[in-house]
Amino acid sequence: MKTLIKGGTVVTAIDTVEADVLVDGEAVVALAAPGSHSWEDDADKVIDASGKLVVPGGIDPHTHMELPFGGTYASDTFETGSRAAAWGGTTTMVDFAVQVKGETMMDGYTNWMEKAAGNCAVDYGFHMIAGDINESSLKEMEQLVDLGVTSFKLFMAYPGVLYSDDGDILRAMQTAAGLDAMIMMHAENGIAIDVLREQAIARGETDPVYHSLTRPAITESEATHRAIVLSELAGVHLYVVHMSAKEAVAEIAEARDRGLPVFAETCPQYLFLSVEDHVSKPGFEGAKYVCSTPIRLRSEGHQEALWNGLATNDLQVVSTDHCPFCMDDHPTLGMQKKLGLGDFTAIPNGLPGVEDRYQLMYHGGVVGGRIDVNRWVEICSTAAAKMFGLYPKKGTIAVGSDADIVIFDPNAKWTKSVEQHHMFVDYSVYEGLEVQGKVETVMLRGKVIVDGDEYVGEKGDGQYLKRDTVSVHH
Ligand code: URP
Ligand code: ZN
Ligand code: ZN
């Protein structure tokens, strides 16, 4: 099956060129000046991309489909969440398999494989959440790398659940260093935060806004600093996830300036949402925006610092940390966000976003004048492909790359709403936001899976990605 995408502007992390793209089977086989060839004659399908951007499929390296958290599960399954990802122009997601206490890492891997296999609309890989570091789980890390799970997430937050102390972190980092694997870190001082949470509850401060206020920026920057020190000791690649504090970004910048292989991501929620406008909404409304690291005070200047970090490459990636929980009861799982009515510490942490990212980053980044189109593609696709062992199969449009391609209308204007999204959750954190730029067509390995507003793929189109080790060093 040959498809010609003609007349569009092809944008990669490096170039912006007017070019026709020829896809044969699952791969890109040629690019050429518009109309300079006779490809149309033997193409099975021709897509007219005039006036549109032709960009690599998005890569979201941080999702949590069906994550168990706080007595419930994230509301999107691999089936519903990956389809929503496709609608939003994301053709690869890397989800977090979980090793909970008492399990082996292989248990976590097998469980996640079972949840995802045959259900995904887009290609998928896994990181491993190392929730129980001990002699035997450290030994399993090599086996996981061989299976394509080449990154391991550790938690300095959530004591008693997924938390690891500094000794276990260092042991895991040393093991990862020997395997060329990436350590991903949830960097918040969870022990200190737990004290602040207890004290807030004792004062009667039970509303959702206190979730944000009991996780001050310094608890993120201290943990980020400590993670960098431990990674330097171990000589491992470090990737700090979901950064929201400007002081923590400064720690990353300082480490990178010293030449350390330290990387970091932020997420759209930290660039668009604030305590003042969202988390402090009256009643229980603020629960929609409860996630960790938290949405922060706009007045403290974090949003500007994060945008600036993306522009200057102090931050390399924008992921979603997609981890939705319903405000009203979930049809099968029952109470979700409402578990924390009257006690913010019981609100499941996380919010939806897998469908929103590529388009929102165009709107806020490119239309907003903060980054150019090439940087937009880099932070939403290319950098993650390089960081997580998928490049150049994924993350670019080049001869031989998978034909994961998004045709994007840079001028379409629309309003974001729960009515229009496809994620399995009953609210949008961007409700009413007017945006410019829209995904029009999505191709996964040469097959069109989204055509206009219609999903035309099939359950199970997505394949498991056995990832290589890290292929970027600074
Ligand atoms: O609030 C969040 N981020 N929930 C998902 C779990 C995590 O820490 O990434
Ligand atoms: Zn986390
Ligand atoms: Zn997460």
XYZ file of C-alpha atoms in Angstrom, residues 56-241:
186
model
C 6.055 13.239 13.122
C 3.516 11.456 15.310
C 3.667 12.660 18.893
C 5.490 10.612 21.509
C 4.131 10.803 25.022
C 6.719 9.207 27.326
C 4.645 9.509 30.495
C 1.177 7.960 30.747
C -0.624 5.915 33.403
C -3.420 3.845 31.885
C -5.338 1.886 34.570
C -2.837 2.964 37.253
C -3.840 1.790 40.744
C -3.749 4.878 42.978
C -5.285 5.779 46.324
C -7.843 2.970 46.366
C -8.970 3.258 42.752
C -7.588 3.043 39.204
C -6.942 5.660 36.541
C -10.167 5.778 34.530
C -8.702 5.300 31.033
C -7.937 1.751 29.958
C -5.243 1.086 27.383
C -8.038 0.887 24.830
C -9.781 4.176 25.622
C -6.650 6.114 26.545
C -4.604 5.095 23.527
C -7.473 5.961 21.195
C -7.694 9.392 22.786
C -3.923 9.710 22.311
C -4.387 8.980 18.609
C -7.070 11.655 18.292
C -4.589 14.091 19.774
C -1.834 13.192 17.308
C 0.176 10.938 19.619
C 1.213 7.706 17.913
C 3.566 6.360 20.586
C 3.105 6.265 24.319
C 5.414 4.916 26.977
C 3.353 3.871 29.984
C 4.591 2.981 33.462
C 4.367 -0.675 34.415
C 4.253 -0.930 38.201
C 6.107 -3.216 40.569
C 4.179 -2.793 43.833
C 5.591 -3.851 47.212
C 5.912 -7.621 47.446
C 5.945 -8.109 43.667
C 8.828 -8.756 41.318
C 9.514 -6.362 38.471
C 8.628 -9.198 36.090
C 5.179 -9.354 37.766
C 4.752 -5.672 36.902
C 5.929 -6.218 33.332
C 3.616 -9.208 32.796
C 0.627 -7.390 34.276
C 1.134 -4.367 32.045
C 1.694 -6.501 28.952
C -1.624 -8.227 29.661
C -3.449 -4.917 30.041
C -1.992 -3.392 26.867
C -1.540 -6.234 24.381
C -4.204 -6.237 21.671
C -5.873 -3.136 23.096
C -3.715 -0.226 22.023
C -4.565 2.109 19.176
C -0.991 3.452 19.078
C 2.446 1.902 19.520
C 3.474 1.511 23.138
C 6.383 0.724 25.370
C 6.900 0.560 29.114
C 9.053 2.097 31.789
C 9.185 0.182 35.081
C 8.167 1.786 38.361
C 10.557 0.192 40.844
C 8.331 0.003 43.906
C 10.256 -2.626 45.836
C 14.018 -2.360 45.487
C 15.873 -5.336 46.934
C 18.654 -7.734 45.913
C 16.483 -9.812 43.622
C 14.627 -6.926 41.969
C 17.953 -5.210 41.240
C 19.002 -8.385 39.432
C 15.811 -8.308 37.361
C 16.687 -4.948 35.847
C 18.962 -6.567 33.266
C 16.180 -8.929 32.183
C 13.864 -5.956 31.738
C 16.385 -4.040 29.652
C 16.630 -7.130 27.418
C 12.832 -6.988 27.036
C 12.995 -3.340 25.950
C 12.142 -1.745 29.290
C 15.194 0.484 29.443
C 14.067 3.087 31.975
C 13.149 2.790 35.653
C 11.102 5.275 37.661
C 11.839 5.841 41.341
C 9.830 7.873 43.818
C 11.150 10.268 46.448
C 7.447 10.959 47.173
C 4.525 8.852 48.463
C 6.126 7.347 51.652
C 4.781 3.893 52.458
C 3.565 3.337 48.902
C 6.065 3.763 46.053
C 8.720 5.700 48.020
C 12.382 4.660 47.974
C 14.981 5.958 50.411
C 18.305 7.393 49.251
C 20.151 4.091 49.787
C 17.763 2.133 47.593
C 17.794 4.927 45.029
C 21.574 4.833 44.865
C 21.573 1.027 44.515
C 19.066 1.172 41.667
C 21.003 3.984 39.997
C 24.258 2.033 40.181
C 22.593 -0.998 38.622
C 20.996 1.135 35.887
C 24.357 2.768 35.137
C 25.857 -0.646 34.435
C 23.044 -1.387 31.989
C 23.046 2.014 30.191
C 19.462 2.391 31.418
C 17.758 5.668 32.302
C 16.630 6.511 35.837
C 13.427 8.560 35.931
C 12.743 10.385 39.168
C 9.619 11.673 40.844
C 11.491 14.365 42.742
C 9.570 15.616 45.768
C 10.601 15.285 49.412
C 7.696 13.035 50.366
C 8.745 12.670 54.010
C 8.659 16.441 54.588
C 5.450 16.806 52.555
C 3.711 14.199 54.733
C 4.454 16.301 57.833
C 2.999 19.400 56.154
C -0.087 17.434 55.087
C -0.727 16.119 58.605
C -0.332 19.619 60.053
C -2.720 21.115 57.474
C -5.399 18.514 58.209
C -4.962 19.102 61.963
C -5.649 22.825 61.324
C -8.844 21.908 59.450
C -7.378 22.791 56.045
C -9.069 20.011 54.102
C -9.945 21.608 50.717
C -8.197 20.515 47.488
C -6.123 23.711 47.343
C -4.121 22.503 50.346
C -2.763 19.692 48.183
C -0.811 22.322 46.254
C 0.012 24.454 49.289
C 1.514 21.559 51.286
C 3.952 20.717 48.469
C 5.913 23.977 48.249
C 8.460 24.493 45.473
C 11.401 23.926 47.813
C 10.293 20.312 48.400
C 10.670 19.750 44.642
C 13.967 21.615 44.241
C 15.561 19.878 47.246
C 14.603 16.451 45.917
C 15.746 17.376 42.397
C 19.109 18.451 43.790
C 19.415 15.224 45.796
C 18.488 13.105 42.768
C 21.192 14.856 40.724
C 23.798 14.265 43.461
C 22.903 10.574 43.682
C 22.938 10.198 39.879
C 26.361 11.851 39.738
C 27.627 9.407 42.385
C 26.261 6.474 40.384
C 27.241 7.835 36.957
C 23.765 7.245 35.534
C 21.532 9.120 33.082
C 18.811 10.913 35.052
C 15.452 12.140 33.741
C 13.336 14.111 36.214
C 9.629 13.778 35.482
